Short mmCIF file of N, CA and C in Angstrom, two decimals:
data_model
loop_
_atom_site.label_atom_id
_atom_site.label_comp_id
_atom_site.label_asym_id
_atom_site.label_seq_id
_atom_site.Cartn_x
_atom_site.Cartn_y
_atom_site.Cartn_z
N MET A 796 15.56 -7.99 12.69
CA MET A 796 14.62 -8.70 12.12
C MET A 796 14.71 -8.37 10.62
N THR A 797 14.11 -9.00 9.71
CA THR A 797 14.35 -8.74 8.35
C THR A 797 12.56 -8.46 7.60
N THR A 798 12.47 -7.82 6.88
CA THR A 798 11.43 -7.46 6.27
C THR A 798 10.44 -9.24 6.16
N GLN A 799 11.32 -10.09 5.70
CA GLN A 799 10.16 -11.48 5.88
C GLN A 799 9.79 -11.97 7.00
N GLN A 800 10.80 -11.43 8.11
CA GLN A 800 10.58 -12.07 9.44
C GLN A 800 9.12 -11.33 9.80
N ARG A 801 9.22 -10.48 10.05
CA ARG A 801 8.07 -9.74 10.27
C ARG A 801 7.03 -10.08 9.55
N ALA A 802 6.85 -9.70 8.80
CA ALA A 802 5.26 -10.22 7.53
C ALA A 802 5.15 -11.69 8.68
N SER A 803 6.11 -12.60 8.62
CA SER A 803 5.74 -14.25 9.18
C SER A 803 5.06 -14.26 10.44
N ALA A 804 5.86 -12.75 10.94
CA ALA A 804 5.54 -12.78 12.37
C ALA A 804 3.90 -12.18 12.70
N CYS A 805 3.83 -10.77 11.78
CA CYS A 805 2.26 -10.78 11.28
C CYS A 805 1.27 -11.59 11.24
N GLU A 806 -0.15 -11.39 12.16
CA GLU A 806 -0.67 -12.36 11.16
C GLU A 806 -1.86 -11.59 9.94
N ALA A 807 -2.27 -12.55 9.73
CA ALA A 807 -2.69 -12.39 7.96
C ALA A 807 -3.82 -11.21 8.01
N THR A 808 -4.24 -10.34 9.52
CA THR A 808 -5.42 -9.02 9.39
C THR A 808 -4.47 -8.07 9.49
N ALA A 809 -4.93 -6.46 9.45
CA ALA A 809 -5.05 -5.84 9.87
C ALA A 809 -5.89 -4.94 10.32
N ALA A 810 -5.72 -4.26 11.72
CA ALA A 810 -6.83 -2.98 11.53
C ALA A 810 -6.78 -2.44 10.76
N ASP A 811 -7.93 -1.25 10.21
CA ASP A 811 -7.71 -0.73 9.57
C ASP A 811 -8.33 0.98 10.67
N LEU A 812 -8.48 2.10 10.26
CA LEU A 812 -8.56 2.74 11.21
C LEU A 812 -9.37 2.99 12.17
N ASN A 813 -11.27 2.35 11.17
CA ASN A 813 -12.46 1.98 12.18
C ASN A 813 -11.92 0.61 13.03
N GLY A 814 -10.98 -0.28 12.96
CA GLY A 814 -11.14 -1.40 14.43
C GLY A 814 -11.51 -2.68 13.67
N GLN A 815 -12.09 -2.17 11.70
CA GLN A 815 -12.18 -3.15 11.27
C GLN A 815 -10.67 -4.51 10.75
N ASP A 816 -11.06 -5.44 10.91
CA ASP A 816 -10.18 -6.51 10.45
C ASP A 816 -9.69 -6.40 8.35
N LEU A 817 -8.91 -6.61 7.80
CA LEU A 817 -8.50 -6.31 6.80
C LEU A 817 -7.70 -7.81 6.19
N ASP A 818 -8.23 -8.82 5.44
CA ASP A 818 -7.83 -9.62 5.60
C ASP A 818 -6.41 -9.18 4.46
N LEU A 819 -5.15 -9.72 5.12
CA LEU A 819 -3.82 -9.38 4.25
C LEU A 819 -3.70 -10.07 2.76
N ASN A 820 -4.16 -11.33 2.87
CA ASN A 820 -4.67 -12.13 2.08
C ASN A 820 -4.89 -11.99 1.07
N THR A 821 -6.17 -11.64 1.58
CA THR A 821 -6.91 -11.63 -0.33
C THR A 821 -5.94 -10.07 -0.73
N VAL A 822 -5.07 -9.33 0.09
CA VAL A 822 -4.68 -8.18 0.00
C VAL A 822 -3.74 -8.22 -1.18
N ARG A 823 -2.93 -9.16 -0.32
CA ARG A 823 -2.01 -10.24 -1.13
C ARG A 823 -2.20 -10.31 -2.21
N TYR A 824 -3.29 -11.49 -2.63
CA TYR A 824 -3.65 -11.89 -4.05
C TYR A 824 -4.16 -10.39 -5.06
N THR A 825 -4.29 -9.34 -4.57
CA THR A 825 -4.98 -8.72 -5.34
C THR A 825 -3.74 -7.86 -5.54
N ILE A 826 -2.36 -7.42 -4.66
CA ILE A 826 -1.06 -6.94 -4.97
C ILE A 826 -0.88 -8.24 -6.74
N SER A 827 -0.88 -9.67 -5.81
CA SER A 827 -0.32 -10.48 -7.19
C SER A 827 -0.79 -10.28 -8.72
N ARG A 828 -2.46 -10.01 -8.46
CA ARG A 828 -3.27 -9.76 -9.82
C ARG A 828 -3.02 -8.63 -10.23
N ALA A 829 -2.28 -7.15 -9.52
CA ALA A 829 -2.33 -6.46 -10.72
C ALA A 829 -0.39 -6.58 -11.49
N ARG A 830 0.26 -7.09 -10.98
CA ARG A 830 1.88 -7.23 -10.45
C ARG A 830 2.06 -8.19 -12.25
N GLY A 831 1.00 -9.18 -11.91
CA GLY A 831 0.25 -10.28 -13.16
C GLY A 831 0.19 -9.63 -14.58
N GLN A 832 -0.56 -8.37 -14.05
CA GLN A 832 -0.76 -7.54 -15.60
C GLN A 832 0.22 -7.00 -16.14
N SER A 833 1.56 -6.96 -16.14
CA SER A 833 3.23 -6.72 -16.72
C SER A 833 2.90 -7.83 -17.97
N SER A 834 2.45 -8.92 -17.66
CA SER A 834 2.77 -10.20 -18.24
C SER A 834 1.92 -9.86 -19.50
N ALA A 835 0.33 -10.03 -18.90
CA ALA A 835 -1.16 -10.18 -19.72
C ALA A 835 -1.31 -8.98 -20.21
N PRO A 836 -2.12 -9.51 -21.32
CA PRO A 836 -2.21 -7.78 -21.90
C PRO A 836 -3.04 -6.99 -21.98
N LEU A 837 -2.64 -5.59 -21.99
CA LEU A 837 -3.30 -4.77 -21.36
C LEU A 837 -4.40 -4.75 -21.24
N ASN A 838 -6.11 -4.53 -20.10
CA ASN A 838 -6.90 -4.43 -20.64
C ASN A 838 -7.27 -3.20 -19.25
N HIS A 839 -8.07 -2.55 -20.02
CA HIS A 839 -8.78 -0.90 -19.28
C HIS A 839 -9.40 -1.41 -18.04
N GLU A 840 -10.34 -2.06 -18.26
CA GLU A 840 -11.06 -2.51 -17.63
C GLU A 840 -10.75 -3.32 -16.05
N ALA A 841 -9.55 -4.83 -16.08
CA ALA A 841 -9.30 -4.86 -15.35
C ALA A 841 -8.41 -4.34 -14.77
N LEU A 842 -7.94 -3.04 -15.28
CA LEU A 842 -6.88 -2.59 -14.54
C LEU A 842 -7.62 -1.15 -13.41
N THR A 843 -8.74 -0.96 -14.42
CA THR A 843 -10.51 0.22 -13.47
C THR A 843 -10.26 -0.80 -12.16
N GLU A 844 -10.58 -1.94 -12.33
CA GLU A 844 -11.22 -2.92 -11.15
C GLU A 844 -9.66 -2.60 -9.93
N LEU A 845 -8.48 -2.97 -10.57
CA LEU A 845 -7.75 -3.50 -10.03
C LEU A 845 -7.33 -1.85 -8.99
N GLU A 846 -7.23 -1.11 -9.76
CA GLU A 846 -7.10 0.41 -9.11
C GLU A 846 -8.00 0.90 -7.67
N ALA A 847 -9.27 0.38 -8.75
CA ALA A 847 -10.12 1.11 -7.18
C ALA A 847 -9.63 -0.29 -6.02
N GLU A 848 -9.72 -1.79 -6.57
CA GLU A 848 -9.45 -2.61 -5.06
C GLU A 848 -7.93 -1.85 -4.75
N LEU A 849 -7.12 -1.55 -5.01
CA LEU A 849 -5.93 -0.73 -3.96
C LEU A 849 -5.98 -0.27 -3.55
N SER A 850 -6.71 1.30 -4.04
CA SER A 850 -6.71 2.06 -3.38
C SER A 850 -7.87 1.46 -2.73
N SER A 851 -8.39 1.12 -2.03
CA SER A 851 -9.29 0.86 -1.22
C SER A 851 -8.79 0.54 -0.23
N TYR A 852 -7.50 -0.52 -0.10
CA TYR A 852 -6.79 -1.04 0.96
C TYR A 852 -6.00 -0.03 0.77
N ILE A 853 -5.54 0.69 0.00
CA ILE A 853 -4.36 1.66 0.96
C ILE A 853 -5.75 2.69 1.59
N ASP A 854 -6.23 3.73 1.17
CA ASP A 854 -6.98 3.89 2.01
C ASP A 854 -7.30 3.59 3.52
N ARG A 855 -7.04 1.89 3.97
CA ARG A 855 -8.04 1.17 5.02
C ARG A 855 -6.33 1.08 5.61
N LEU A 856 -5.30 1.16 5.12
CA LEU A 856 -3.56 0.74 5.89
C LEU A 856 -3.48 2.23 6.01
N LEU A 857 -3.25 3.01 4.98
CA LEU A 857 -3.15 4.57 5.83
C LEU A 857 -2.69 5.17 7.01
N PRO A 858 -3.87 5.64 7.59
CA PRO A 858 -4.52 5.93 8.67
C PRO A 858 -3.70 5.46 9.72
N GLY A 859 -4.07 4.44 9.69
CA GLY A 859 -2.59 3.51 10.89
C GLY A 859 -1.42 3.62 10.69
N ALA A 860 -0.81 3.20 9.30
CA ALA A 860 0.28 3.99 9.22
C ALA A 860 0.53 5.45 9.41
N LYS A 861 0.30 5.90 8.94
CA LYS A 861 -0.17 7.77 9.60
C LYS A 861 0.09 7.75 11.38
N GLU A 862 -0.49 7.26 11.79
CA GLU A 862 -1.06 7.63 12.87
C GLU A 862 0.73 6.39 13.68
N ALA A 863 1.45 5.77 13.49
CA ALA A 863 2.04 4.86 14.05
C ALA A 863 3.29 5.47 13.67
N VAL A 864 3.49 6.13 13.02
CA VAL A 864 4.45 7.14 12.43
C VAL A 864 4.77 8.43 12.91
N ALA A 865 3.15 9.20 13.25
CA ALA A 865 3.66 9.76 14.32
C ALA A 865 4.12 10.08 15.77
N LYS A 866 4.33 8.74 16.02
CA LYS A 866 4.21 8.78 17.16
C LYS A 866 6.00 8.79 17.32
N LEU A 867 6.50 8.64 16.14
CA LEU A 867 8.06 8.42 16.18
C LEU A 867 8.98 10.19 16.54
N TRP A 868 9.90 10.21 16.55
CA TRP A 868 10.56 11.35 17.34
C TRP A 868 10.47 12.32 15.95
N HIS A 869 10.07 13.38 15.97
CA HIS A 869 9.84 14.06 14.43
C HIS A 869 10.97 15.07 14.15
N GLY A 870 12.19 14.84 14.67
CA GLY A 870 13.34 14.84 13.54
C GLY A 870 14.52 13.60 13.22
N GLY A 871 13.98 12.22 13.13
CA GLY A 871 14.68 11.67 13.35
C GLY A 871 14.58 10.61 11.83
N THR A 872 15.56 10.02 10.91
CA THR A 872 15.74 9.66 10.00
C THR A 872 14.54 9.17 9.59
N THR A 873 14.52 7.51 10.00
CA THR A 873 13.10 6.90 10.36
C THR A 873 11.65 7.78 10.12
N TRP A 874 11.51 9.09 11.18
CA TRP A 874 10.18 9.89 10.77
C TRP A 874 10.60 10.50 9.09
N HIS A 875 11.01 10.80 8.91
CA HIS A 875 11.48 12.11 7.58
C HIS A 875 11.45 11.07 6.56
N GLN A 876 11.99 9.78 6.37
CA GLN A 876 11.88 8.91 5.48
C GLN A 876 9.68 8.04 5.35
N GLN A 877 10.01 7.69 6.69
CA GLN A 877 8.18 7.58 6.39
C GLN A 877 6.89 8.16 6.54
N ILE A 878 7.67 9.27 6.39
CA ILE A 878 6.57 10.53 6.73
C ILE A 878 6.14 11.11 4.68
N SER A 879 7.94 10.78 4.41
CA SER A 879 7.78 11.44 3.04
C SER A 879 7.31 10.38 1.59
N ARG A 880 7.53 8.72 2.56
CA ARG A 880 6.86 7.74 1.95
C ARG A 880 5.01 7.77 1.50
N LEU A 881 4.81 8.03 3.03
CA LEU A 881 3.51 7.98 3.58
C LEU A 881 2.73 8.84 2.62
N ASP A 882 3.19 10.48 2.36
CA ASP A 882 3.11 11.40 1.66
C ASP A 882 2.59 11.05 0.42
N GLY A 883 4.00 10.12 -0.19
CA GLY A 883 3.63 9.73 -1.43
C GLY A 883 2.83 8.88 -2.13
N ILE A 884 2.23 7.77 -1.44
CA ILE A 884 1.48 7.21 -1.15
C ILE A 884 0.02 7.77 -1.03
N GLU A 885 -0.32 8.60 -0.35
CA GLU A 885 -1.61 9.48 -0.39
C GLU A 885 -1.30 9.89 -2.30
N ARG A 886 -0.34 10.95 -2.10
CA ARG A 886 -0.87 11.45 -3.97
C ARG A 886 -0.77 11.03 -4.44
N GLN A 887 -0.63 9.54 -4.87
CA GLN A 887 -0.38 8.70 -6.10
C GLN A 887 -1.63 8.03 -5.84
N VAL A 888 -2.22 7.63 -4.65
CA VAL A 888 -3.39 7.66 -4.45
C VAL A 888 -4.91 8.79 -5.06
N ARG A 889 -4.92 9.19 -4.70
CA ARG A 889 -5.47 10.94 -5.66
C ARG A 889 -4.79 11.06 -7.27
N GLN A 890 -3.63 9.86 -7.48
CA GLN A 890 -3.33 10.76 -8.77
C GLN A 890 -4.19 10.32 -10.50
N GLY A 891 -4.96 8.75 -10.22
CA GLY A 891 -6.13 8.34 -10.36
C GLY A 891 -5.41 7.70 -11.86
N LEU A 892 -6.41 6.59 -12.73
CA LEU A 892 -5.60 6.35 -13.44
C LEU A 892 -5.46 7.18 -15.31
N GLY A 893 -5.51 8.45 -15.62
CA GLY A 893 -5.11 8.68 -16.76
C GLY A 893 -6.47 8.27 -17.91
N ALA A 894 -5.80 8.57 -19.26
CA ALA A 894 -7.09 8.27 -19.63
C ALA A 894 -6.44 7.54 -21.10
N GLY A 895 -5.22 7.29 -21.07
CA GLY A 895 -4.92 5.63 -21.45
C GLY A 895 -4.70 4.17 -20.66
N VAL A 896 -4.21 3.31 -21.78
CA VAL A 896 -4.27 1.90 -21.06
C VAL A 896 -2.44 2.21 -20.10
N LEU A 897 -2.11 2.97 -21.32
CA LEU A 897 -0.27 2.59 -20.56
C LEU A 897 -0.38 3.74 -18.91
N SER A 898 -0.84 4.71 -19.01
CA SER A 898 -1.00 5.31 -17.90
C SER A 898 -1.35 4.45 -16.51
N ALA A 899 -2.49 3.95 -16.85
CA ALA A 899 -3.50 2.72 -16.50
C ALA A 899 -2.77 1.58 -15.64
N HIS A 900 -1.44 1.48 -16.34
CA HIS A 900 -0.77 -0.02 -15.94
C HIS A 900 0.10 0.96 -15.72
N VAL A 901 0.76 1.72 -15.51
CA VAL A 901 1.99 2.48 -14.76
C VAL A 901 0.66 2.51 -13.14
N GLN A 902 -0.07 3.39 -13.20
CA GLN A 902 -0.85 3.72 -11.69
C GLN A 902 -0.80 2.14 -11.07
N VAL A 903 -1.70 1.33 -11.59
CA VAL A 903 -2.12 0.05 -10.67
C VAL A 903 -0.88 -0.48 -10.36
N GLN A 904 0.57 -0.23 -11.24
CA GLN A 904 2.14 -1.19 -10.47
C GLN A 904 2.17 -0.21 -9.80
N GLN A 905 2.23 1.15 -9.53
CA GLN A 905 2.90 1.80 -8.41
C GLN A 905 2.14 1.38 -7.44
N LEU A 906 0.49 1.59 -7.50
CA LEU A 906 -0.41 1.58 -6.23
C LEU A 906 -0.72 -0.13 -5.57
N ALA A 907 0.45 -1.25 -6.40
CA ALA A 907 0.60 -2.50 -6.07
C ALA A 907 1.27 -1.83 -5.44
N LYS A 908 2.60 -1.56 -5.35
CA LYS A 908 4.32 -1.58 -4.36
C LYS A 908 3.83 -0.54 -3.56
N ASP A 909 3.30 0.19 -3.70
CA ASP A 909 2.65 1.35 -2.53
C ASP A 909 1.82 0.09 -1.10
N CYS A 910 0.99 -0.73 -2.04
CA CYS A 910 -0.13 -1.75 -0.89
C CYS A 910 1.10 -1.71 -0.66
N GLN A 911 1.93 -2.88 -0.72
CA GLN A 911 2.94 -3.91 -0.91
C GLN A 911 3.50 -3.08 0.64
N TRP A 912 4.32 -1.93 0.12
CA TRP A 912 4.82 -1.61 1.13
C TRP A 912 4.29 -1.39 2.58
N LEU A 913 3.47 -0.77 2.59
CA LEU A 913 2.02 -0.64 3.62
C LEU A 913 1.95 -1.92 4.86
N ILE A 914 2.04 -2.94 3.79
CA ILE A 914 1.77 -4.08 4.17
C ILE A 914 3.18 -4.72 4.98
N ASP A 915 4.14 -4.65 4.58
CA ASP A 915 5.57 -4.87 5.34
C ASP A 915 6.47 -3.81 6.11
N HIS A 916 5.71 -2.55 6.30
CA HIS A 916 5.49 -2.02 7.43
C HIS A 916 5.30 -2.02 7.90
N GLN A 917 3.78 -2.14 8.22
CA GLN A 917 2.84 -2.12 9.60
C GLN A 917 3.25 -2.94 10.45
N GLY A 918 3.24 -1.95 11.40
CA GLY A 918 4.10 -2.14 12.51
C GLY A 918 5.18 -1.89 12.81
N GLN A 919 6.14 -1.66 12.20
CA GLN A 919 7.69 -1.50 12.42
C GLN A 919 7.58 -0.36 12.59
N GLN A 920 6.99 1.25 12.85
CA GLN A 920 7.23 1.94 12.67
C GLN A 920 7.31 2.16 14.36
N GLN A 921 6.60 1.18 15.68
CA GLN A 921 6.25 1.85 17.02
C GLN A 921 7.62 1.60 17.20
#
């Protein structure tokens, strides 16, 4: 099953660690807006908003992803790859925007990629 097929099979919501639904269509729209910033003039205020939204989504998706990966055999390649990716996402969220517009732009782009990865891989770890 391809990533696209998995995404199609998933419902348009994901439950966060508290069991509250997260509207994945809203998350995807935010990711799309973040990726659109690469072709628009850089605006620090818009980047700050996007960073806050994406960080919030990642904070809600990350615990469930970590929980799913924890169920995998801890010596396997899949476990190692996924736990490394999740650790990297966690570090990236803590990175912050930085002082300049360019660093803010790079941070938002990376958070959008990380958020998309979490959506694409939800439920796949099990």
